mmCIF file of C-alpha atoms in Angstrom:
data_model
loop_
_atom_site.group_PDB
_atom_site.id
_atom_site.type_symbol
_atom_site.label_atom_id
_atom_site.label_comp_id
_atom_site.label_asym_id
_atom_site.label_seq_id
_atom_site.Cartn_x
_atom_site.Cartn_y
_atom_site.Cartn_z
ATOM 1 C CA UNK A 1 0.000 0.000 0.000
ATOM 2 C CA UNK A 2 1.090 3.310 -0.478
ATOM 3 C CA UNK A 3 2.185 5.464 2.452
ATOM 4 C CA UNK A 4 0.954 9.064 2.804
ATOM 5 C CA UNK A 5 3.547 11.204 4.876
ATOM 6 C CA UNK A 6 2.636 14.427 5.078
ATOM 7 C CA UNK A 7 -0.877 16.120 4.985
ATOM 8 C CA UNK A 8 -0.737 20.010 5.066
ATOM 9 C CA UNK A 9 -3.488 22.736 4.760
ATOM 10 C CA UNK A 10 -3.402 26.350 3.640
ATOM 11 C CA UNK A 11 -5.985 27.266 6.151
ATOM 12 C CA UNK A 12 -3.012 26.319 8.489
ATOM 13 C CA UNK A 13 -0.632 28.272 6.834
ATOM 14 C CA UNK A 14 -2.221 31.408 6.337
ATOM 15 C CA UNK A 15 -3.688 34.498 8.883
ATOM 16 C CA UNK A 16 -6.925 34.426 7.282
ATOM 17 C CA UNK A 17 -9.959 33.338 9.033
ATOM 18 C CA UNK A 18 -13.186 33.991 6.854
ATOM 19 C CA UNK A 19 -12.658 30.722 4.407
ATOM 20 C CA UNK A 20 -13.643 27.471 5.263
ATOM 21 C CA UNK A 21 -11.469 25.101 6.328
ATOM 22 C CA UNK A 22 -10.781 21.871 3.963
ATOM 23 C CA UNK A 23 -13.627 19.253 5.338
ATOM 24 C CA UNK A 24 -11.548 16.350 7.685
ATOM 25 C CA UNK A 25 -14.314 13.983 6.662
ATOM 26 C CA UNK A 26 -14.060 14.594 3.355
ATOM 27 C CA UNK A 27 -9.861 15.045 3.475
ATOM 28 C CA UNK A 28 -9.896 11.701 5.486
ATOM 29 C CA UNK A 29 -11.365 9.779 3.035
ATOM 30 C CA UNK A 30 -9.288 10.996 0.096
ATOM 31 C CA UNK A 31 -5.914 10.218 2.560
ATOM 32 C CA UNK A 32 -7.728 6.648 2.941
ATOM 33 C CA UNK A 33 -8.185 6.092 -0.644
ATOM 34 C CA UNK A 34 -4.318 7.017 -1.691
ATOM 35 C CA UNK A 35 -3.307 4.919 1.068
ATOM 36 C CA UNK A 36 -5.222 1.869 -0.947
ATOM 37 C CA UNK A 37 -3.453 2.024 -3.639
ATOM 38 C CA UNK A 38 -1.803 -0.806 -4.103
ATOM 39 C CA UNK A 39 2.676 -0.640 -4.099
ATOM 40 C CA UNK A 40 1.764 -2.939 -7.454
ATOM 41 C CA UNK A 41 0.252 0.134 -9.019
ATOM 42 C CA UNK A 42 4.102 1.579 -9.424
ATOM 43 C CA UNK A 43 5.528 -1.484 -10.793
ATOM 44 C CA UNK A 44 3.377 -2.130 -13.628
ATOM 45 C CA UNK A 45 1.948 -5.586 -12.677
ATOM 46 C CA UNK A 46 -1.572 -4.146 -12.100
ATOM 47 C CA UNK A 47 -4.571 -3.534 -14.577
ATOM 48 C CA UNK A 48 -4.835 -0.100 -13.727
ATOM 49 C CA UNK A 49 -1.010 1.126 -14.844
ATOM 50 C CA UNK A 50 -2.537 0.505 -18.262
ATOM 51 C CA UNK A 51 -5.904 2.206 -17.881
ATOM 52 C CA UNK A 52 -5.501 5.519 -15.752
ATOM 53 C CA UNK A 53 -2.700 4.174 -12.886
ATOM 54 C CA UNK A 54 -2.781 6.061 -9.925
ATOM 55 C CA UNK A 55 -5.332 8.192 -10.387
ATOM 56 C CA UNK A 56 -7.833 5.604 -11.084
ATOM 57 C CA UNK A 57 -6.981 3.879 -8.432
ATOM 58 C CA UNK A 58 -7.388 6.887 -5.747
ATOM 59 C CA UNK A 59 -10.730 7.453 -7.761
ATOM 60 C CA UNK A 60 -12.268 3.307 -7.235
ATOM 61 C CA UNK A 61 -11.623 4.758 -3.866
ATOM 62 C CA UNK A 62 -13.942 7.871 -3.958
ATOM 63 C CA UNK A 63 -17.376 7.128 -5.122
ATOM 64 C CA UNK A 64 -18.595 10.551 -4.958
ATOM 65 C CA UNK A 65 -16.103 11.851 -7.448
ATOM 66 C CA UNK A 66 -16.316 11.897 -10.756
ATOM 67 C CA UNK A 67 -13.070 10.673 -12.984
ATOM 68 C CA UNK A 68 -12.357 8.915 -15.673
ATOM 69 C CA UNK A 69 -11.218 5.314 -14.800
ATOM 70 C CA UNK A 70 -9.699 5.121 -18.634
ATOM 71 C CA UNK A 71 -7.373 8.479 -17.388
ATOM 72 C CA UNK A 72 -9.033 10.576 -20.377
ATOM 73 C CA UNK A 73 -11.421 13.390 -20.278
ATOM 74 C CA UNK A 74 -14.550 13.113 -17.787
ATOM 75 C CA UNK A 75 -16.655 15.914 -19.109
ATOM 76 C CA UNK A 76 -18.012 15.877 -15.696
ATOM 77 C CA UNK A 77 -14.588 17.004 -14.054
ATOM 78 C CA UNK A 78 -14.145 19.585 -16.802
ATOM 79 C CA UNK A 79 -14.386 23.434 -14.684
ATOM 80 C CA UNK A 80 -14.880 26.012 -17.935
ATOM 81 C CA UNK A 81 -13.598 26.341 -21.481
ATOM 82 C CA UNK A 82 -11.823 28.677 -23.304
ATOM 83 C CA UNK A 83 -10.828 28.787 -27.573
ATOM 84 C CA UNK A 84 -12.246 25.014 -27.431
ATOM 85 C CA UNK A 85 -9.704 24.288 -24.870
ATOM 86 C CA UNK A 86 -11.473 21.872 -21.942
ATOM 87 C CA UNK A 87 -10.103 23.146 -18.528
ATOM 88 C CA UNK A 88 -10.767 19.519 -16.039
ATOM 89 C CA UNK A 89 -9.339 18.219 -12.875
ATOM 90 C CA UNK A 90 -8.522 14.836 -11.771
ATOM 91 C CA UNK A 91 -11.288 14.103 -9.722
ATOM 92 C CA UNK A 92 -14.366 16.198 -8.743
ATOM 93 C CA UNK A 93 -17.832 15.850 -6.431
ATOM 94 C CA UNK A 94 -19.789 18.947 -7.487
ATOM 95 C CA UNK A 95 -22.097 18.713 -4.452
ATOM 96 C CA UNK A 96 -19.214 19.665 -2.265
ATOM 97 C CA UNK A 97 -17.426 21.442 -4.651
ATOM 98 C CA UNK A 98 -14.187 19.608 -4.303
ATOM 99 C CA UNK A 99 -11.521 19.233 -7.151
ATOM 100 C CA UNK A 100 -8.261 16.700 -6.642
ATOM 101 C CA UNK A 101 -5.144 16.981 -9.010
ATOM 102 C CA UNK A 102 -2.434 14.054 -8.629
ATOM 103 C CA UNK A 103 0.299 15.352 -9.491
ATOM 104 C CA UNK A 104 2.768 12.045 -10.215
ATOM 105 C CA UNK A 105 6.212 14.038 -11.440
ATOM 106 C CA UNK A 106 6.126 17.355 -12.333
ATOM 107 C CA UNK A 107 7.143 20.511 -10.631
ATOM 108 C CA UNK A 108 5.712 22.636 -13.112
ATOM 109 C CA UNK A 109 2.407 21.445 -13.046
ATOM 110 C CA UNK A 110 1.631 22.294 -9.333
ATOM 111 C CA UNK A 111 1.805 25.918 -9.826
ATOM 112 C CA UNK A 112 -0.951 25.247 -13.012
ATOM 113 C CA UNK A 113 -3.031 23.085 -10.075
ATOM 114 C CA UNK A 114 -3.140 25.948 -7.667
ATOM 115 C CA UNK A 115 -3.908 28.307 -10.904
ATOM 116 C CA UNK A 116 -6.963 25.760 -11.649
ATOM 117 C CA UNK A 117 -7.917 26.010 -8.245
ATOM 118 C CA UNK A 118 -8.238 29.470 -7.843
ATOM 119 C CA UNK A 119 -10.064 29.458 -11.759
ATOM 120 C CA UNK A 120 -12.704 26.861 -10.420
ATOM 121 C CA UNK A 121 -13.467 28.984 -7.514
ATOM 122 C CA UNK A 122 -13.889 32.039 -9.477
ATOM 123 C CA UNK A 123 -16.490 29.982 -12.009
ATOM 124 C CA UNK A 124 -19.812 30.092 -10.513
ATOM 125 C CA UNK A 125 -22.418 27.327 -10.877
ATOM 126 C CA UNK A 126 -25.866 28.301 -9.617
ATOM 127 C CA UNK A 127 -24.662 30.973 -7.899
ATOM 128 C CA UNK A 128 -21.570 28.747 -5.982
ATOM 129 C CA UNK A 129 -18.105 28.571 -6.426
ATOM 130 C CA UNK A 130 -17.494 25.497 -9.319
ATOM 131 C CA UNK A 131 -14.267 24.650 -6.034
ATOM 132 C CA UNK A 132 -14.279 25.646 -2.668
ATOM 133 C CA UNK A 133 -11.484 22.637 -1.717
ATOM 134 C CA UNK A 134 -8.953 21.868 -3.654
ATOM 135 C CA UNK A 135 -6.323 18.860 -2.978
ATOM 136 C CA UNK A 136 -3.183 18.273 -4.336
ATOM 137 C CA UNK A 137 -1.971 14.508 -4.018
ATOM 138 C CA UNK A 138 2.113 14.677 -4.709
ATOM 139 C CA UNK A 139 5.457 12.893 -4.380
ATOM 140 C CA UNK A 140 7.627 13.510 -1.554
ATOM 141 C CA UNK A 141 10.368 11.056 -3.109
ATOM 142 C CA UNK A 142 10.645 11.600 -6.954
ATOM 143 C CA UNK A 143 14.070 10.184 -8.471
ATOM 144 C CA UNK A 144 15.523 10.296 -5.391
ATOM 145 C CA UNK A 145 16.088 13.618 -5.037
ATOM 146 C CA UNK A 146 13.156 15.887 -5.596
ATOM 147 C CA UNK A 147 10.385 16.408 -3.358
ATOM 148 C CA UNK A 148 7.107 17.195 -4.889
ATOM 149 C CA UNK A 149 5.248 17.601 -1.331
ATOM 150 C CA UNK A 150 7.707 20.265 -0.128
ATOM 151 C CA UNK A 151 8.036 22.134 -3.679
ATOM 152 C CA UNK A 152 4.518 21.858 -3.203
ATOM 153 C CA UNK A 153 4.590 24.174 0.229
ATOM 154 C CA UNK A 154 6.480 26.112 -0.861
ATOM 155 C CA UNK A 155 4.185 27.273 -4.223
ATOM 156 C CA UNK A 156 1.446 27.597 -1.492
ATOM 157 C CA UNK A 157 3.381 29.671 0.470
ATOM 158 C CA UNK A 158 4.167 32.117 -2.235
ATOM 159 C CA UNK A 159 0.721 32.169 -3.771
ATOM 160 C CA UNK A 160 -1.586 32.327 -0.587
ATOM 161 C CA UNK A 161 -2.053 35.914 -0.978
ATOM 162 C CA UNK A 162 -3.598 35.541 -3.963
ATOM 163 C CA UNK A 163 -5.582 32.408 -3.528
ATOM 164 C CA UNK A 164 -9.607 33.670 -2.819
ATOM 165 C CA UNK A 165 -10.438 30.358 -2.195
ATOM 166 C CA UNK A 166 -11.929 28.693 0.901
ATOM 167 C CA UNK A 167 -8.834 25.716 1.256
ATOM 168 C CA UNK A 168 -6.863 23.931 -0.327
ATOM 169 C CA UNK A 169 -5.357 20.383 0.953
ATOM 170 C CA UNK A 170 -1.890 18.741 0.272
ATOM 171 C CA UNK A 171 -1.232 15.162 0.376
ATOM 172 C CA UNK A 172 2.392 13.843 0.321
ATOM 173 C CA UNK A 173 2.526 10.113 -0.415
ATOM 174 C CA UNK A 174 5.900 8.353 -0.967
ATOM 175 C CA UNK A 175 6.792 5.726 -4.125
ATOM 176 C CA UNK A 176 6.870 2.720 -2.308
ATOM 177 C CA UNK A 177 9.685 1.469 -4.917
ATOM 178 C CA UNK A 178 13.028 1.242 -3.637
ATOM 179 C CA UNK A 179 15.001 4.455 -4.230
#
C-alpha cells in the first residue's frame, strides 16, 4: 500500500480566518483512498497502470467523485472552457465542490493546479463557487532527489495571498519502490 507522509493545509498556513477550512471527513477519506493504492500500481503488474494508474486507483476509492477510470477526459470534471480548450481536474464531487489533481512528477504542473484552483473557484455554478477545496496529491520522493510535497509548500506559500479560495489540501505520499 502506499504510504501518505505528510498532509498540510493552507488554512493552516495562512492568517486568514473567513474561508472554510478543507472538510476532515471529506480530506480523510481521500488520505484513505491514496493509502489503498496498491505498491503494485508503481511497478506495472496491475490492470490499472494501463488504464488511468494512480489516479484511477485513488478514484475506485472515492465514489462521490467523478473521474475517468480510462485516465481521459470526464466531461463531468471539466471546470470552464476557453478557444475550445477543456479546462478539467482529476477528480471532482460537485455537491461539495471539491476538485483533486495528482500530481505524479512534475514541478511545473503544481503551480498550473493551484492556478486551476483558484479558476474553479472564481467559475460560478448556480450561484456557488465550481471549487471551494482543492487537494493536491504529490510525491515527496521523486528520483531520489526531488520532493514534490515540499516544492509543493512552498508554491502555497508564495501564492496564498492571492488564492480567494476557501482551502486547499496537500497530500504527500511516498513511491513505495526502492530508491
Amino acid at each position: 500500500m502506499v504510504v501518505v507522509e505528510e498532509v498540510t493545509k493552507l488554512s493552516e498556513r495562512r492568517t486568514q480566518t473567513s474561508s472554510e477550512a478543507f472538510p476532515d471527513d471529506a480530506l480523510a477519506s481521500i488520505r484513505a483512498a491514496v493509502e489503498a493504492v496498491p505498491a503494485s500500481i508503481f511497478d506495472g503488474s496491475t490492470k490499472h497502470t494501463k488504464v488511468g494508474g494512480f489516479d484511477a486507483t485513488i478514484s475506485d476509492g472515492l465514489s462521490q467523485y467523478e473521474g475517468d477510470a480510462a485516465g481521459g477526459y470526464n466531461p463531468n470534471c471539466k471546470l470552464w472552457s476557453h478557444q475550445g480548450f477543456h479546462y478539467s481536474v482529476d477528480l471532482y464531487d460537485a455537491d461539495a465542490c471539491i476538485a483533486i489533481e495528482v500530481e505524479k512528477s512534475e514541478r511545473k504542473n503544481v503551480s498550473d493546479d493551484l492556478l486551476k484552483f483558484q479558476k474553479g473557484y472564481r467559475t460560478q455554478k448556480d450561484g456557488r463557487p465550481k471549487i471551494e477545496f482543492g487537494c493536491l496529491v504529490v510525491l515527496v520522493n521523486y528520483l531520489d532527489r526531488h520532493n514534490l510535497y515540499q516544492h509543493s509548500l512552498t508554491k502555497l506559500d508564495f501564492m496564498k495571498g492571492v488564492l480567494f479560495i476557501d482551502d486547499i489540501a496537500v497530500i504527500g505520499y511516498r513511491d513505495p519502490r526502492p530508491d
